[in-house]
PDB file of C-alpha atoms in Angstrom:
ATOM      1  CA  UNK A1465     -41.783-101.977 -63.380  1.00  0.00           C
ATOM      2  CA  UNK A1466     -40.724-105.442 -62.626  1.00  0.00           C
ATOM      3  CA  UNK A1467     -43.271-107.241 -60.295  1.00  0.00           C
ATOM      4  CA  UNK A1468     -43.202-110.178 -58.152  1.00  0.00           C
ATOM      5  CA  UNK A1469     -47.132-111.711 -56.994  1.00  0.00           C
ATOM      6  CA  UNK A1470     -48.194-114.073 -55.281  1.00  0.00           C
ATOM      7  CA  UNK A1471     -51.510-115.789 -54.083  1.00  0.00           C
ATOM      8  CA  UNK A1472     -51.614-118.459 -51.147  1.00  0.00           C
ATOM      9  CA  UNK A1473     -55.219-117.857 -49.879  1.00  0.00           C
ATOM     10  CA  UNK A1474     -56.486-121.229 -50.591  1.00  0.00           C
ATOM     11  CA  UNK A1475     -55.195-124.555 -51.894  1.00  0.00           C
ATOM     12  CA  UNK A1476     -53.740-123.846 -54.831  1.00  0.00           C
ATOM     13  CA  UNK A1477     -50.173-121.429 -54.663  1.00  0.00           C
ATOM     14  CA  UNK A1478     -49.395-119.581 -57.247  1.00  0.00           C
ATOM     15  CA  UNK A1479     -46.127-117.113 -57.924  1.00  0.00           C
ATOM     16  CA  UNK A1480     -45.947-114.873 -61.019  1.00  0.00           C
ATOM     17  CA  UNK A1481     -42.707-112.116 -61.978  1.00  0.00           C
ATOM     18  CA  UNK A1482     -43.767-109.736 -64.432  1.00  0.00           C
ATOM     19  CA  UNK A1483     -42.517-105.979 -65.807  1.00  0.00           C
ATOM     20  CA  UNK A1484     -45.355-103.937 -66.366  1.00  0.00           C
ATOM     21  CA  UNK A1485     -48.273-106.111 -68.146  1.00  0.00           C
ATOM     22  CA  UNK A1486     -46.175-108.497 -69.757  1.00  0.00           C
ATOM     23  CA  UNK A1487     -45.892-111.958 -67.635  1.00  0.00           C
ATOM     24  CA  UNK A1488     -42.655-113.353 -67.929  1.00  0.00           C
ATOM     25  CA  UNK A1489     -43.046-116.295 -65.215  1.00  0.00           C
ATOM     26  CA  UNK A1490     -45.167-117.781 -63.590  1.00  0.00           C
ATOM     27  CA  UNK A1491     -46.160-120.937 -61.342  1.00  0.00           C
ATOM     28  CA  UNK A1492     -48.833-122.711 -59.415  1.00  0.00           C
ATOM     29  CA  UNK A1493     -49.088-125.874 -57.362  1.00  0.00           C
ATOM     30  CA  UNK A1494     -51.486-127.602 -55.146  1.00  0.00           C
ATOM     31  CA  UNK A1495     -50.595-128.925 -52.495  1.00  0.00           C
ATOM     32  CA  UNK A1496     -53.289-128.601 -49.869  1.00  0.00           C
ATOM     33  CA  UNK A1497     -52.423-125.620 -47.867  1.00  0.00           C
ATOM     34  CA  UNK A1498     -48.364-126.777 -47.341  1.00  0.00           C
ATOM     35  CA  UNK A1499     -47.758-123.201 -48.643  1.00  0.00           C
ATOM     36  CA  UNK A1500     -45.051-122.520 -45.999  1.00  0.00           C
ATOM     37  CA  UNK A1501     -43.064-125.344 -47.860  1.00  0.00           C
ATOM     38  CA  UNK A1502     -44.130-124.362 -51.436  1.00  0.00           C
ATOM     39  CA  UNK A1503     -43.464-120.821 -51.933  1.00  0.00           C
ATOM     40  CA  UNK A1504     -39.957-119.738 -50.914  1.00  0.00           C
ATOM     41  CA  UNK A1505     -38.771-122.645 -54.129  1.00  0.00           C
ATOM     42  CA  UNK A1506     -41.456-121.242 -55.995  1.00  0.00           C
ATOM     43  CA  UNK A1507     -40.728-117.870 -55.729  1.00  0.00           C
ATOM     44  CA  UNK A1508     -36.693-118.899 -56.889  1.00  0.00           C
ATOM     45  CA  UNK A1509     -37.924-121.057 -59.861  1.00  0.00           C
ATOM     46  CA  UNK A1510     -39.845-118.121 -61.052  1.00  0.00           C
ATOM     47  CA  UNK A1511     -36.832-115.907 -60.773  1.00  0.00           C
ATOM     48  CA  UNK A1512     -34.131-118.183 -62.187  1.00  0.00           C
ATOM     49  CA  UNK A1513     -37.059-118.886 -65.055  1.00  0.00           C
ATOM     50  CA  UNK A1514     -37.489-114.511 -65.588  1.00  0.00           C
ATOM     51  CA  UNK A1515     -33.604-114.434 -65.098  1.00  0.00           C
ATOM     52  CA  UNK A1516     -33.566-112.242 -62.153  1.00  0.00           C
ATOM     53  CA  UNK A1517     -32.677-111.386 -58.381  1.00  0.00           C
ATOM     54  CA  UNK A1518     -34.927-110.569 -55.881  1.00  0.00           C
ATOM     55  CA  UNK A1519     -33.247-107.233 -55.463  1.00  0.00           C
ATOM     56  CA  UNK A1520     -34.235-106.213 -59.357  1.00  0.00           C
ATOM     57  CA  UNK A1521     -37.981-106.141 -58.417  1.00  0.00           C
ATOM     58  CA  UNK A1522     -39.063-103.047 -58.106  1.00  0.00           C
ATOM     59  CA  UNK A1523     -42.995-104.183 -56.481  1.00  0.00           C
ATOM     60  CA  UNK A1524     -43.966-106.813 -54.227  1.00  0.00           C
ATOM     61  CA  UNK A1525     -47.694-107.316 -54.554  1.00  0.00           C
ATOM     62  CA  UNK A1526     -49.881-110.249 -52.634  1.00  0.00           C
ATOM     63  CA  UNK A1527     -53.811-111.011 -52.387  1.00  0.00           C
ATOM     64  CA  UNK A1528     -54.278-110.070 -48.555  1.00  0.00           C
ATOM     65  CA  UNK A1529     -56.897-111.693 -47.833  1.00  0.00           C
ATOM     66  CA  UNK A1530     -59.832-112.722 -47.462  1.00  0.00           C
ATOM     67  CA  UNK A1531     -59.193-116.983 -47.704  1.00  0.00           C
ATOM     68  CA  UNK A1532     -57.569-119.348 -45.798  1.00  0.00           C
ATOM     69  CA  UNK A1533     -56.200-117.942 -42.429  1.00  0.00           C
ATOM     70  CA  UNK A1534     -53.195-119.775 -42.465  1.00  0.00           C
ATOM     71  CA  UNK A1535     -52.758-119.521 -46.445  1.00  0.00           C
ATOM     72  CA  UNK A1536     -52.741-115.241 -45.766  1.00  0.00           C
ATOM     73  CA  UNK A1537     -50.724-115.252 -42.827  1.00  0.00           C
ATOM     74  CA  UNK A1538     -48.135-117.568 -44.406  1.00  0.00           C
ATOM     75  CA  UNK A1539     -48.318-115.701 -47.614  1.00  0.00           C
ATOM     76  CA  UNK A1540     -48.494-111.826 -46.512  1.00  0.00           C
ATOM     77  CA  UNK A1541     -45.452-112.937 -43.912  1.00  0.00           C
ATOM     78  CA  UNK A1542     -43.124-114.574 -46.745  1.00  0.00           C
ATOM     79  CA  UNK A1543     -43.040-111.199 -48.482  1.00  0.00           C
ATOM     80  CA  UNK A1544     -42.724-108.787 -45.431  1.00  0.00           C
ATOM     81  CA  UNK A1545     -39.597-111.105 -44.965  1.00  0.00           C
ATOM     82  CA  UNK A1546     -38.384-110.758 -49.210  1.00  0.00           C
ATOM     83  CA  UNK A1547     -39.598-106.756 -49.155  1.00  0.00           C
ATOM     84  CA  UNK A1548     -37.831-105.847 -44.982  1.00  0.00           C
ATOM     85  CA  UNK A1549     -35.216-103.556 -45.959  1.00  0.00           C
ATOM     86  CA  UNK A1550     -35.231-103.132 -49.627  1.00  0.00           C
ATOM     87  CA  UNK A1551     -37.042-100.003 -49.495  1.00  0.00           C
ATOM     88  CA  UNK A1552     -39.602-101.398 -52.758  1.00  0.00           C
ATOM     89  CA  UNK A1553     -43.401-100.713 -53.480  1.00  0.00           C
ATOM     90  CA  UNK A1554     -45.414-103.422 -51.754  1.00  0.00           C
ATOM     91  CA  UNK A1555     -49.004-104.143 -52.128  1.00  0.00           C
ATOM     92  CA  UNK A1556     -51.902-105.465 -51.098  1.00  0.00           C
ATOM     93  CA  UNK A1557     -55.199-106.363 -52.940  1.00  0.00           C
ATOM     94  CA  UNK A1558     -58.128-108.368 -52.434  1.00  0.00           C
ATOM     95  CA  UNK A1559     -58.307-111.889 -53.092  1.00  0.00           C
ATOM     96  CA  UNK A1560     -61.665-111.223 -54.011  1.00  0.00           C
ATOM     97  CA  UNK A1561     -60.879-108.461 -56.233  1.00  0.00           C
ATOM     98  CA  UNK A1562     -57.936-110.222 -58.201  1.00  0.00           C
ATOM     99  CA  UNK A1563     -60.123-113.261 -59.177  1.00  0.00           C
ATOM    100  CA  UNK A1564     -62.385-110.830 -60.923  1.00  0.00           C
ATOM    101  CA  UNK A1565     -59.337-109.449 -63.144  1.00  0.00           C
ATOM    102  CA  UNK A1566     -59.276-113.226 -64.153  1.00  0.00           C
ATOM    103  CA  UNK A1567     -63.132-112.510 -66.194  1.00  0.00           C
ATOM    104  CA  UNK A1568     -62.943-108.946 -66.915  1.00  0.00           C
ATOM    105  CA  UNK A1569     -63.263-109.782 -70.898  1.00  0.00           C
ATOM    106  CA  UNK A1570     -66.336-111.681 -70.076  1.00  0.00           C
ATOM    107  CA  UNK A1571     -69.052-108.708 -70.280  1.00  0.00           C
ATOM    108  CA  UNK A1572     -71.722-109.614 -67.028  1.00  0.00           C
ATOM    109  CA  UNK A1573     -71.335-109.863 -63.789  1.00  0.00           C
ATOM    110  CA  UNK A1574     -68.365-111.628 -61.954  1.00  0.00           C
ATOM    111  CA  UNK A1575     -68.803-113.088 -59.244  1.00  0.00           C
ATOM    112  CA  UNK A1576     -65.752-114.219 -57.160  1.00  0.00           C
ATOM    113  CA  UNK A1577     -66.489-116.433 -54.742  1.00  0.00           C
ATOM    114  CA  UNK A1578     -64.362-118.170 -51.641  1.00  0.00           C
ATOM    115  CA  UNK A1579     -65.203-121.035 -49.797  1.00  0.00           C
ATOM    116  CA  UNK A1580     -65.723-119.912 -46.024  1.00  0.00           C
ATOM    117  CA  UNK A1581     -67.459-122.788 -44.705  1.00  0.00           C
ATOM    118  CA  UNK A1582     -70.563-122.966 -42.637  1.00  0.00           C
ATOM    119  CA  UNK A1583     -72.489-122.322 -45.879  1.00  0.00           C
ATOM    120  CA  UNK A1584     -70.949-119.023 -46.485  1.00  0.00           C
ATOM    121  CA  UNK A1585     -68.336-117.749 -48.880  1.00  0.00           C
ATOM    122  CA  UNK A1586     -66.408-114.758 -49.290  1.00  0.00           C
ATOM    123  CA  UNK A1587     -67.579-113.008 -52.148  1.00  0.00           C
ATOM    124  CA  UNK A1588     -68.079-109.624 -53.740  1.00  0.00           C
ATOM    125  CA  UNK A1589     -69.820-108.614 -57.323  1.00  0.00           C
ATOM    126  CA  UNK A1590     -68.379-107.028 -60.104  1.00  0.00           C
ATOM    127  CA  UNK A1591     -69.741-105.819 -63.328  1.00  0.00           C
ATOM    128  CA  UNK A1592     -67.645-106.238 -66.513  1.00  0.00           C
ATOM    129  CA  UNK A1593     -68.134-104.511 -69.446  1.00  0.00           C
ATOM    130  CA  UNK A1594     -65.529-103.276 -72.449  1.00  0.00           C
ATOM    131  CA  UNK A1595     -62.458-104.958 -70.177  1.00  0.00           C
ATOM    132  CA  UNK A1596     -63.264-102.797 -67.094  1.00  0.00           C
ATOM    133  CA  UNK A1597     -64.393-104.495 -64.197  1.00  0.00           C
ATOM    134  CA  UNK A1598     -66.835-102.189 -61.718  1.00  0.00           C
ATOM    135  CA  UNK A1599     -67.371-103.317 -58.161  1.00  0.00           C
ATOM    136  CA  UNK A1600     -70.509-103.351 -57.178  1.00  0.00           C
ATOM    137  CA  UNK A1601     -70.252-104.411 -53.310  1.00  0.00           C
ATOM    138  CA  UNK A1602     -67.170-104.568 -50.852  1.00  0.00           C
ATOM    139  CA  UNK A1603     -65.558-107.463 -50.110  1.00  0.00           C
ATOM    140  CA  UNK A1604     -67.706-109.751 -47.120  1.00  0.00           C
ATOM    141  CA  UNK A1605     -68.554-113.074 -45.954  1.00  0.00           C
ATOM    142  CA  UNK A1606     -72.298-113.742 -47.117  1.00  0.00           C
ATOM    143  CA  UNK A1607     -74.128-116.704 -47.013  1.00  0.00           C
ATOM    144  CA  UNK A1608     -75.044-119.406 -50.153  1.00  0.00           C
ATOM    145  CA  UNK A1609     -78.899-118.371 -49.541  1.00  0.00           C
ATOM    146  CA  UNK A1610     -78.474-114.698 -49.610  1.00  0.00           C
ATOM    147  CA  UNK A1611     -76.381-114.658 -52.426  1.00  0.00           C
ATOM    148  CA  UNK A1612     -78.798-116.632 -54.310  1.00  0.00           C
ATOM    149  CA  UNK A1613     -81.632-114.155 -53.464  1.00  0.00           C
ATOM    150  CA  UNK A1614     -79.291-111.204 -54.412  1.00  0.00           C
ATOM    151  CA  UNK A1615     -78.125-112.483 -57.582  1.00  0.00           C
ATOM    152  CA  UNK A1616     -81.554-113.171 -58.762  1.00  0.00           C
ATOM    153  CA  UNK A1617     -82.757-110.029 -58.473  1.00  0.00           C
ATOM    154  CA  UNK A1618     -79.880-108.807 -60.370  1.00  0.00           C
ATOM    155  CA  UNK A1619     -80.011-110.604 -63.087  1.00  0.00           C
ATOM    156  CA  UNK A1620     -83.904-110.445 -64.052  1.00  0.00           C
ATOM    157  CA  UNK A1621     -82.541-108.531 -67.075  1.00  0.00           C
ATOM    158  CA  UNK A1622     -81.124-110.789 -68.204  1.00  0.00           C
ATOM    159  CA  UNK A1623     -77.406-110.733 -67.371  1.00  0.00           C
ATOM    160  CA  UNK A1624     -75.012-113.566 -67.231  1.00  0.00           C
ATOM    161  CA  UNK A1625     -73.286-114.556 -63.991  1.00  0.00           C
ATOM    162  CA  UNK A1626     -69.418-115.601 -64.493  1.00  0.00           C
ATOM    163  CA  UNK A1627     -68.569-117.490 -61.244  1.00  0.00           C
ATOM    164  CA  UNK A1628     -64.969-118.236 -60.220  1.00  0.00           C
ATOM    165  CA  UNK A1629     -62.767-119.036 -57.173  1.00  0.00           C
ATOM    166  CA  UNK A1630     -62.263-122.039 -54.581  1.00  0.00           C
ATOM    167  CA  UNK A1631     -66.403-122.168 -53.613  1.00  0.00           C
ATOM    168  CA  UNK A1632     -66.874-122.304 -57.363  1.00  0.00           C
ATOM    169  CA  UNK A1633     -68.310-126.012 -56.917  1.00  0.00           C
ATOM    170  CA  UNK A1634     -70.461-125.438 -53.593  1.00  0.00           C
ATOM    171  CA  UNK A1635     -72.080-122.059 -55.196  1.00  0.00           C
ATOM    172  CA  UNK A1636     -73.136-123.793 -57.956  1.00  0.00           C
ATOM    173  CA  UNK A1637     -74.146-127.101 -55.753  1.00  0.00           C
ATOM    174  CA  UNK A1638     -76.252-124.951 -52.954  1.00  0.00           C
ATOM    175  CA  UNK A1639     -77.775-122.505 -55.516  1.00  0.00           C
ATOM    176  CA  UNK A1640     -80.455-122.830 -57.938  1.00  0.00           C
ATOM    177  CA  UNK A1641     -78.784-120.641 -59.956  1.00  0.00           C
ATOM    178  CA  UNK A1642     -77.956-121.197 -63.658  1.00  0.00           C
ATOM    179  CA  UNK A1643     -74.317-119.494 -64.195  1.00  0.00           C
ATOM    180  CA  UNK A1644     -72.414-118.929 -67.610  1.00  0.00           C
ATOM    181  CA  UNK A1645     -69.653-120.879 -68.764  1.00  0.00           C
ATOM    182  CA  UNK A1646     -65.972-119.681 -67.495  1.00  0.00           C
ATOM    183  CA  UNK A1647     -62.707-121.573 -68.357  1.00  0.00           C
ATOM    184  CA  UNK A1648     -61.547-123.943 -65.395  1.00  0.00           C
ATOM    185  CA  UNK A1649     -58.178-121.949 -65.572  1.00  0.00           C
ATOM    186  CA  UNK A1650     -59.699-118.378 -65.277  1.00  0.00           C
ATOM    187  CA  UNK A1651     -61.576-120.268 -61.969  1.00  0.00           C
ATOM    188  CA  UNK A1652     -58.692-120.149 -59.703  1.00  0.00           C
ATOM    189  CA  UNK A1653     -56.280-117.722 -58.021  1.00  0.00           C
ATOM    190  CA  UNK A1654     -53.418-116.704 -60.617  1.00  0.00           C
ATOM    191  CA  UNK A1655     -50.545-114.311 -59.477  1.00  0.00           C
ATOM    192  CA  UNK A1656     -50.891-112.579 -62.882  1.00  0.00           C
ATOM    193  CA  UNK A1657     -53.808-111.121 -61.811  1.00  0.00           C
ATOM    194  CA  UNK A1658     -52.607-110.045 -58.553  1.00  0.00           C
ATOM    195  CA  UNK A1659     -49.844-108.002 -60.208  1.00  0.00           C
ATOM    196  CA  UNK A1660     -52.236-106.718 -62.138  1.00  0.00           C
ATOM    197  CA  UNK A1661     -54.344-105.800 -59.440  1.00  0.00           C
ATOM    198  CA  UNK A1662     -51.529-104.723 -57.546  1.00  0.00           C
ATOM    199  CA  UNK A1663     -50.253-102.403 -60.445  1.00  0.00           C
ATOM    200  CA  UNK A1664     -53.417-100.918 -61.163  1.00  0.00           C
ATOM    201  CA  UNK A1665     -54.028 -99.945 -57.590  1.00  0.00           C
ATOM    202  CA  UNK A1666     -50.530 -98.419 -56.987  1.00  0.00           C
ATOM    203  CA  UNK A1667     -51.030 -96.484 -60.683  1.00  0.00           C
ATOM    204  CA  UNK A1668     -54.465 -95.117 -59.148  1.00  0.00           C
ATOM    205  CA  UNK A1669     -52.749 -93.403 -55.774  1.00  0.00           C
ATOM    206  CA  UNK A1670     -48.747 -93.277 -56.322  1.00  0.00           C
ATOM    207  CA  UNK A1671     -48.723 -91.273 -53.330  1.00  0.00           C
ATOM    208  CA  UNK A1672     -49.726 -93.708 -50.914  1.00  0.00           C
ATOM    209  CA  UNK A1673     -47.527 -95.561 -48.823  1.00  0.00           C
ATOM    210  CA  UNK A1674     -46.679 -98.772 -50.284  1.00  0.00           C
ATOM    211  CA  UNK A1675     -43.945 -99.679 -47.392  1.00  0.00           C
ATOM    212  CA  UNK A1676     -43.528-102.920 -46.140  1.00  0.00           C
ATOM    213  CA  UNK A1677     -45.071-101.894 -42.974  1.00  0.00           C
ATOM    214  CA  UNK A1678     -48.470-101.491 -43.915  1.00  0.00           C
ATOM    215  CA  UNK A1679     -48.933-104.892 -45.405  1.00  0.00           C
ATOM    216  CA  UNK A1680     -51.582-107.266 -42.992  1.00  0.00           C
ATOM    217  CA  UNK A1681     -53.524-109.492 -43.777  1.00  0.00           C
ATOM    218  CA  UNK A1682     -57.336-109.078 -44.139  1.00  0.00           C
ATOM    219  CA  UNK A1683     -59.385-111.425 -42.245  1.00  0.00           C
ATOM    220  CA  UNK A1684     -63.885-110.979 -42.728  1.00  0.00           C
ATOM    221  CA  UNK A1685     -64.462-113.426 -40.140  1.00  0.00           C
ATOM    222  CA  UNK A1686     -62.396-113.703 -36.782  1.00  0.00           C
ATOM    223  CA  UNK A1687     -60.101-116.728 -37.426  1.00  0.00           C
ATOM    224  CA  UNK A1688     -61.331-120.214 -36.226  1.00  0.00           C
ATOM    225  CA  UNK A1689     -58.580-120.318 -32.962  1.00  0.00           C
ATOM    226  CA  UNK A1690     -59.640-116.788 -31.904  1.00  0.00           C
ATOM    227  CA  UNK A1691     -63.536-117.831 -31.987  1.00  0.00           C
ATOM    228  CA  UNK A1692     -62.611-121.318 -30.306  1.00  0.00           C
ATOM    229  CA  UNK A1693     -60.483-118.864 -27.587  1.00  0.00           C
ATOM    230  CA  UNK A1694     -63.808-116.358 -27.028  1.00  0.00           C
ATOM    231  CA  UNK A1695     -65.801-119.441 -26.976  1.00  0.00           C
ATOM    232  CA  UNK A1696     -63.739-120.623 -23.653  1.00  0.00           C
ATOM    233  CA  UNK A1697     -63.696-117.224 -22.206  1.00  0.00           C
ATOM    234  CA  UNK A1698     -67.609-116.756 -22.574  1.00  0.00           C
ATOM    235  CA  UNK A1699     -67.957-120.192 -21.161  1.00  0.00           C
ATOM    236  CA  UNK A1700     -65.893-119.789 -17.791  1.00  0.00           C
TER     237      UNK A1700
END
């Protein structure tokens, strides 16, 4: 099955075209969150680079959210607008869930996490073990504090924390927490992973449907305009 992914929930943008597991392109640049001028030549330099047309892919997958408002809307739009009338498998996966898949050799606990500002990020846990990731929570918006106080208990066995994601540098800042060592590369979003993701959930319920549709973006705080709009409202 020949894949498209692609990740714009924070800064970095990253596009990936693969058949099955094997990656056969893939690219990332950041640029701030410009991802409404990034992607579209992204997307066609990683399909001139795999040697294809959009209409050979046979799944569209995309980390939905959570991240940057802007990032998932512009993202989960672009490939409504590649997938409308093609009839293919689309997907959606968790951000949070596809930067895991980045540390699932690393046996411990994963823990992705997303700036969200305010001193919160968006974060779930995951335990890896043999390759297999487990999760542990759902996805939510916690804050720095509380995730310190949960992570602690969790690990007075012992276990190593792998941290990873955009609020990589303010968890470990705001946190007396001592985490293990990760590559810098397995830190960020990579559209690999979201195929991977993406693959593994349609493989798990090929019954579903995967239409074009059903694809939204997933949002664990009401966006900064909405609360700024109820703000007004409450106030008049």
């Amino acid at each position: 099955m020949k894949i498209l992914a692609l990740d714009s929930t924070a800064k970095t943008a990253t596009v990936s075209i693969c058949e099955n597991e094997r990656l056969i392109s893939i690219y990332s640049v950041t640029a701030g969150l410009n991802h409404s001028e990034t992607l579209l030549p992204m997307i066609e330099n990683a399909l001139k680079t795999a040697q294809m047309t959009v209409d050979e892919i046979d799944m569209f997958a995309i980390s939905d959210g959570p991240g940057s408002f802007t990032g998932v809307r512009i993202g989960v739009s672009l490939l409504k607008g590649l997938a409308f009338g093609k009839q293919k498998i689309c997907v959606g996966v968790s951000t949070i869930e596809s930067l895991a898949y980045n540390l699932k050799d690393f046996d411990g606990i994963v823990c992705p996490v997303m700036d969200a500002r305010r001193d919160q990020v968006y974060n779930a846990l995951f335990m890896a073990e043999g390759g297999k990731l487990t999760r542990l929570c759902p996805d939510r918006a916690i804050a720095l504090n509380e995730l310190e106080i949960e992570l602690k208990e969790l690990t007075k066995d012992g276990k190593k924390v792998y941290l990873c994601g955009d609020g990589y540098d303010v968890t470990v800042k705001n946190t007396g927490l001592v985490f293990a060592d990760t590559p810098t590369l397995l830190r960020e979003q990579n559209a690999y992973s979201v195929a991977q993701t993406a693959l593994k959930k349609y493989e798990s319920d090929i019954s579903a449907d995967y239409s074009d549709r059903n694809l939204t973006p997933t949002y664990l705080r009401v966006p900064q305009a909405e609360r700024e709009r109820l703000e007004r409202m409450n106030n008049n």
